[in-house]
Tab-separated table of C-alpha atoms in Angstrom:
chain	number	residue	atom	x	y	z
E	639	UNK	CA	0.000	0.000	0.000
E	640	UNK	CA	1.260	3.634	0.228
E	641	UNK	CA	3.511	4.902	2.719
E	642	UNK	CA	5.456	8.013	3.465
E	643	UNK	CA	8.868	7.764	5.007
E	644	UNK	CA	10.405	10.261	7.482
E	645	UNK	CA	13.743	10.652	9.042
E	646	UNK	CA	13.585	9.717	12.605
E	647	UNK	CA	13.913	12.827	15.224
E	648	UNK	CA	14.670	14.536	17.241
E	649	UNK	CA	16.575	17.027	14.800
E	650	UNK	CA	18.664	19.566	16.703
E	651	UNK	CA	19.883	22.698	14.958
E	652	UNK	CA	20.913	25.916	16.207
E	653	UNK	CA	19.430	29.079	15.377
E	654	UNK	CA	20.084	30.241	11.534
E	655	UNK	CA	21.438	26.723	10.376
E	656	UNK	CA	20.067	25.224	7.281
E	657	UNK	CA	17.040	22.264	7.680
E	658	UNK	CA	16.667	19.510	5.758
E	659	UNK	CA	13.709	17.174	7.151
E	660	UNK	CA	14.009	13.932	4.473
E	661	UNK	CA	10.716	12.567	3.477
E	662	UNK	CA	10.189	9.745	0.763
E	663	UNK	CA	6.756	7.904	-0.872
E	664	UNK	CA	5.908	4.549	-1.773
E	665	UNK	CA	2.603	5.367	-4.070
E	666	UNK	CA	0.907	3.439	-6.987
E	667	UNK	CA	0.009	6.434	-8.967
E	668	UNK	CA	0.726	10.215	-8.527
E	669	UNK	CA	-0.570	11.632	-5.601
E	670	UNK	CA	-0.325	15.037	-4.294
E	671	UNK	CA	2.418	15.951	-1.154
E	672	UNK	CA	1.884	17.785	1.578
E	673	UNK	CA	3.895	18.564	4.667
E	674	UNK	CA	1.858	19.815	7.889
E	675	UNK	CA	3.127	21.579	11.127
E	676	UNK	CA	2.163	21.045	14.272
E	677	UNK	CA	2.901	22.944	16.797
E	678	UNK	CA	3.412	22.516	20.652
E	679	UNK	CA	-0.441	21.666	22.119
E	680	UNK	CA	-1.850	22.651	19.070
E	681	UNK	CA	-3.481	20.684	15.894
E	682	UNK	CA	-1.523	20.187	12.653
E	683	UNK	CA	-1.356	23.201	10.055
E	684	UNK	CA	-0.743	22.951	6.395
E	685	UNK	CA	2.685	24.284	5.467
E	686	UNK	CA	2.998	23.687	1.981
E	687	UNK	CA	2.291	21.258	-1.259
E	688	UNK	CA	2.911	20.183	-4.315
E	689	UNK	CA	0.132	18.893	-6.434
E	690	UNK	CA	2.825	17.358	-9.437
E	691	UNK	CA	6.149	16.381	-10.339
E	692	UNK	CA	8.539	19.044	-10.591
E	693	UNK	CA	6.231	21.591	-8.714
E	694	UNK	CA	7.660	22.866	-5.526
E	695	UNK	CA	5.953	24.376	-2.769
E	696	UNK	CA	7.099	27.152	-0.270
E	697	UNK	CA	5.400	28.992	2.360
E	698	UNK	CA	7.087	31.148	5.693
E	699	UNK	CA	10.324	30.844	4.103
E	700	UNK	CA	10.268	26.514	3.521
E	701	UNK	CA	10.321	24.877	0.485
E	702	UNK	CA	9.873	21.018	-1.337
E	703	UNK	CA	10.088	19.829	-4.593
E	704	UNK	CA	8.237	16.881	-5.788
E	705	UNK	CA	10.821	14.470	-7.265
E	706	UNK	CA	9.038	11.567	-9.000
E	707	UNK	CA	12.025	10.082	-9.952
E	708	UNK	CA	13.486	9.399	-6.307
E	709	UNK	CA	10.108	9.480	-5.131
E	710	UNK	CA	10.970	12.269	-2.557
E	711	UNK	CA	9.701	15.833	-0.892
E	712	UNK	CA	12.365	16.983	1.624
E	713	UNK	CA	11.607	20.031	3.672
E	714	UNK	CA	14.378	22.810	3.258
E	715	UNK	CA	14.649	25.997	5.356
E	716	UNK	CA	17.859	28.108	4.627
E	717	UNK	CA	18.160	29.566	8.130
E	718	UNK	CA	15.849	27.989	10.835
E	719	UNK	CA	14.584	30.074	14.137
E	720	UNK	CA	13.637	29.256	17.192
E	721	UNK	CA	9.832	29.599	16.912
E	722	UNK	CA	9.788	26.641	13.796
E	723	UNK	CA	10.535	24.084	16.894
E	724	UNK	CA	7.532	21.751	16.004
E	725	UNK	CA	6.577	18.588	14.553
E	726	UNK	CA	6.820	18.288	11.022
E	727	UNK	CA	4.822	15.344	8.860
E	728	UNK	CA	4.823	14.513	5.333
E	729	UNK	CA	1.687	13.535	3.926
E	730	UNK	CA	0.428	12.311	0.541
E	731	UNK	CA	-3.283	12.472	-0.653
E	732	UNK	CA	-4.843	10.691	-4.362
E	733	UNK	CA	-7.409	12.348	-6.178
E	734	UNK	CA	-11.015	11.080	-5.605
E	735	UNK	CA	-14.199	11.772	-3.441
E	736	UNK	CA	-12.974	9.671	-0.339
E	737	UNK	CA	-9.356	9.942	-0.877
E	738	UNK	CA	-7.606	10.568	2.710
E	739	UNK	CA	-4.100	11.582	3.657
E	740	UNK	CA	-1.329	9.025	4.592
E	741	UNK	CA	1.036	11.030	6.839
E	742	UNK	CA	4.541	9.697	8.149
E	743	UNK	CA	5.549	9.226	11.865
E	744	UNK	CA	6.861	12.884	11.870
E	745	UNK	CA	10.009	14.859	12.811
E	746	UNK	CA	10.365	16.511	15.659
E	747	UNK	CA	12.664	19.669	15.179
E	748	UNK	CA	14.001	21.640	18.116
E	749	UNK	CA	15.915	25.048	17.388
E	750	UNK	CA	18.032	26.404	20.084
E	751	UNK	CA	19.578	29.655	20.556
Z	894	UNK	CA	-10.290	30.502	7.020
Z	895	UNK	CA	-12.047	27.281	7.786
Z	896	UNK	CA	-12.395	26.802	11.027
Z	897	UNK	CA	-12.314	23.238	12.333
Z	898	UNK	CA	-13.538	23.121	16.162
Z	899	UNK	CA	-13.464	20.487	19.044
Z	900	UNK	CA	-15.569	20.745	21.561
Z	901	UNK	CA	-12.567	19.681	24.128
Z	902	UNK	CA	-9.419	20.305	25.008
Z	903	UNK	CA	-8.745	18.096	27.655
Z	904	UNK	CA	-11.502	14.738	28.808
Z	905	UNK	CA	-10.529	12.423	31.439
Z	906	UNK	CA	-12.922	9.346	31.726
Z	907	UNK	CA	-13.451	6.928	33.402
Z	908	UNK	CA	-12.743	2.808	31.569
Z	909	UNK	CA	-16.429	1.313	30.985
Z	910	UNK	CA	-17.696	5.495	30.027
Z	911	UNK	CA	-19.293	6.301	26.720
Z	912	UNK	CA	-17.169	9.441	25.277
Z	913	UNK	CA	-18.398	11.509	22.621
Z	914	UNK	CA	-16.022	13.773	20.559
Z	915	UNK	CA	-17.186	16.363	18.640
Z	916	UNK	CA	-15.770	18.232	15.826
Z	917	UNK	CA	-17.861	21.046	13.481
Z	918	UNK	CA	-16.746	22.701	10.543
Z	919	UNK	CA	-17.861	25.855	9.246
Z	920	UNK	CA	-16.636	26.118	5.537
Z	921	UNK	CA	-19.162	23.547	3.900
Z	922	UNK	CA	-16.632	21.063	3.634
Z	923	UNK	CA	-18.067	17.643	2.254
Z	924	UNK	CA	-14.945	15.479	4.090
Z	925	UNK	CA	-14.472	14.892	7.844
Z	926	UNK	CA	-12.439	12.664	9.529
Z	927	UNK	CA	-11.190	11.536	12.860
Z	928	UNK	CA	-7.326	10.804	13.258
Z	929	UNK	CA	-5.729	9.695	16.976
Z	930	UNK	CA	-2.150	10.590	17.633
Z	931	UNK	CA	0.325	8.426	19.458
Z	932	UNK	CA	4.027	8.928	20.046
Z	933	UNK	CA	5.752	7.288	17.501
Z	934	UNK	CA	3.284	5.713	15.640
Z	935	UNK	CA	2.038	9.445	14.255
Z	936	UNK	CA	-1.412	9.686	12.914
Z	937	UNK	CA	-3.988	6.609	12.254
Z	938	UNK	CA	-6.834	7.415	10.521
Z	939	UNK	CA	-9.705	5.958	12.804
Z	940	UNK	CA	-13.101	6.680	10.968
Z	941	UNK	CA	-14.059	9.102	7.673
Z	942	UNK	CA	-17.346	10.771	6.323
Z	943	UNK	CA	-17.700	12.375	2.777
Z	944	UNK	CA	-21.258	12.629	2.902
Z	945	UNK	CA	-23.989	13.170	5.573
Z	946	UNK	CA	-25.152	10.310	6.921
Z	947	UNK	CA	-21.832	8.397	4.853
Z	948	UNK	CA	-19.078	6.546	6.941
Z	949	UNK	CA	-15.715	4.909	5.977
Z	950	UNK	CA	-13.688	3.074	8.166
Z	951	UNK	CA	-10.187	3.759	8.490
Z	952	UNK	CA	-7.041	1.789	9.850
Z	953	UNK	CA	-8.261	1.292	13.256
Z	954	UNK	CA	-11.704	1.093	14.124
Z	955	UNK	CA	-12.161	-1.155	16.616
Z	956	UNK	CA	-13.937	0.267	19.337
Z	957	UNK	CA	-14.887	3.453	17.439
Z	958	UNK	CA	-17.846	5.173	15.896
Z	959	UNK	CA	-18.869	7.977	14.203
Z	960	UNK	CA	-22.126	10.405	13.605
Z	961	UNK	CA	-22.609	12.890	10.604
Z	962	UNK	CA	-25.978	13.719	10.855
Z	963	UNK	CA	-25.184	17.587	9.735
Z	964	UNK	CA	-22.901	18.875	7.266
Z	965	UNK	CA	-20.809	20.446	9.475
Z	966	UNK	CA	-20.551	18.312	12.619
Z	967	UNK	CA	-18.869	14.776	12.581
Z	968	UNK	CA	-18.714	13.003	15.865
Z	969	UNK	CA	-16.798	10.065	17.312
Z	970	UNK	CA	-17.870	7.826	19.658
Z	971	UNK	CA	-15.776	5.174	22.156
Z	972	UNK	CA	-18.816	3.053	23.120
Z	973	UNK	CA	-17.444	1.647	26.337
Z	974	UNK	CA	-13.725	3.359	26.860
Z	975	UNK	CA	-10.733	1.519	27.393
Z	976	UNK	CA	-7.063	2.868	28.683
Z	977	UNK	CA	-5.881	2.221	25.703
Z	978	UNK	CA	-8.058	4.811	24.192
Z	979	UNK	CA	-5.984	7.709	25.836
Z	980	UNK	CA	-4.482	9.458	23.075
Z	981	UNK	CA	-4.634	12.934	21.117
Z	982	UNK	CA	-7.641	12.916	18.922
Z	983	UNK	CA	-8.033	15.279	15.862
Z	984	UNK	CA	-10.473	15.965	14.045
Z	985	UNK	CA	-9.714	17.427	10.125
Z	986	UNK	CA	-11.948	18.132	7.287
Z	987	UNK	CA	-11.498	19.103	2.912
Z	988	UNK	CA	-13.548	19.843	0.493
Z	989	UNK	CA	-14.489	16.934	-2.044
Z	990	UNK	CA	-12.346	15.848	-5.181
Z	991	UNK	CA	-9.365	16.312	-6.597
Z	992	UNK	CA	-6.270	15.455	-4.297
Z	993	UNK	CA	-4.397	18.367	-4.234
Z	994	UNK	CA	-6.755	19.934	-1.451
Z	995	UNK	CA	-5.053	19.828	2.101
Z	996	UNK	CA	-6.966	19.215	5.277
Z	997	UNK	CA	-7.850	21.942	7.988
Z	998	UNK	CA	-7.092	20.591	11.544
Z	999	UNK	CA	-8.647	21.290	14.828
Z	1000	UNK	CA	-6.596	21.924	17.645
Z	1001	UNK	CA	-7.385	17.961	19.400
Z	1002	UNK	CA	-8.055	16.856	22.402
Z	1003	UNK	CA	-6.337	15.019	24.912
Z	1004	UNK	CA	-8.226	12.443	26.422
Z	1005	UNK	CA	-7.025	10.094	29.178
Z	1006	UNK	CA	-8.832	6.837	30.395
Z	1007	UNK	CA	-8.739	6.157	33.826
């Protein structure tokens, strides 16, 4: 069936570094990619998506690119602060009337001063 | 913005108790569904509704239900609670169709089984 893949957490990073969170797919067809947010005590917000290959999605200074062809979205940030400390998932979603999201375990992501 | 709203932040209940969550939407979204969060294991989908009165189960569930008789309000149900219930529920709903619609998230709730 389909799966998304995360990189385990926690990841550590110190104000202003670069983030890469990785995130793979295992899909039958071509769905769309998402990643949500979530953070502390709160639900999960969308961040960003990508509805097709090549497309990449950005939003509060994060970007992904859909790469069919290594069947990856990785999360980039060029200079991470302290308030992105969250939860990060990947998520894919088909087409369709019922379709649903399949999210991965998550990445937790703590930015310290 | 949509607004996705549980009636709960925090439940503690007792094992045996009959819980109702409840989750309305206000944007007319067709889709609601009911996700539990647990460390590691990140979100299950538990139960789904695309139409009034329409129900899909998810991955898990056993010893769930659900209720859309509204639109806008989608509610789950543990008929007789169990500690192994206590999680982080959250409730999410989309509009209908094509894929490349995200979900809107309320903000959970925490319940523990005692």
């Amino acid at each position: 069936g389909d799966s998304v893949t995360q990189m385990e957490g926690p990841v550590t990073l110190s104000e202003e570094a670069f983030l890469t969170i990785n995130c793979t797919y295992t899909a039958t067809g071509y769905p769309s990619l998402f990643w949500y947010v979530q953070y502390p005590g709160e639900g999960l917000q969308l961040l960003l998506k990508a509805t097709k290959a090549d497309d990449k999605g950005s939003n509060k200074g994060f970007e992904a690119t859909y790469r069919k062809e290594t069947t990856s979205f990785h999360l980039e940030k060029g200079s991470v602060q302290v308030s992105d400390s969250a939860v990060y998932f990947c998520a894919l979603r088909y087409t369709g009337t019922a379709s649903k999201l399949t999210f991965g375990t998550g990445t937790r992501l703590q930015v310290t001063l | 913005d949509v607004k996705v709203t549980q009636s709960s932040r925090y439940l503690v209940k007792r094992t045996g108790e009959k819980v109702f969550l409840e989750c309305v939407q206000d944007m007319d979204h067709e889709n609601m569904f009911w996700y539990r969060q647990d460390p590691g294991l990140g979100l299950r989908l538990i139960y789904f509704s695309y139409d009034v009165k329409m129900k899909e189960k998810g991955d898990i569930p056993e010893g769930y239900s659900v209720s859309r008789e509204k639109k806008e309000r989608f509610s789950l149900i543990l008929e007789s609670a169990s500690t192994n219930q206590t999680s982080m529920y959250l409730c999410a709903s989309s509009l209908r169709g094509w894929g490349n619609y995200g979900y809107t998230f309320g903000s959970g709730t925490r319940l523990t089984v005692v």
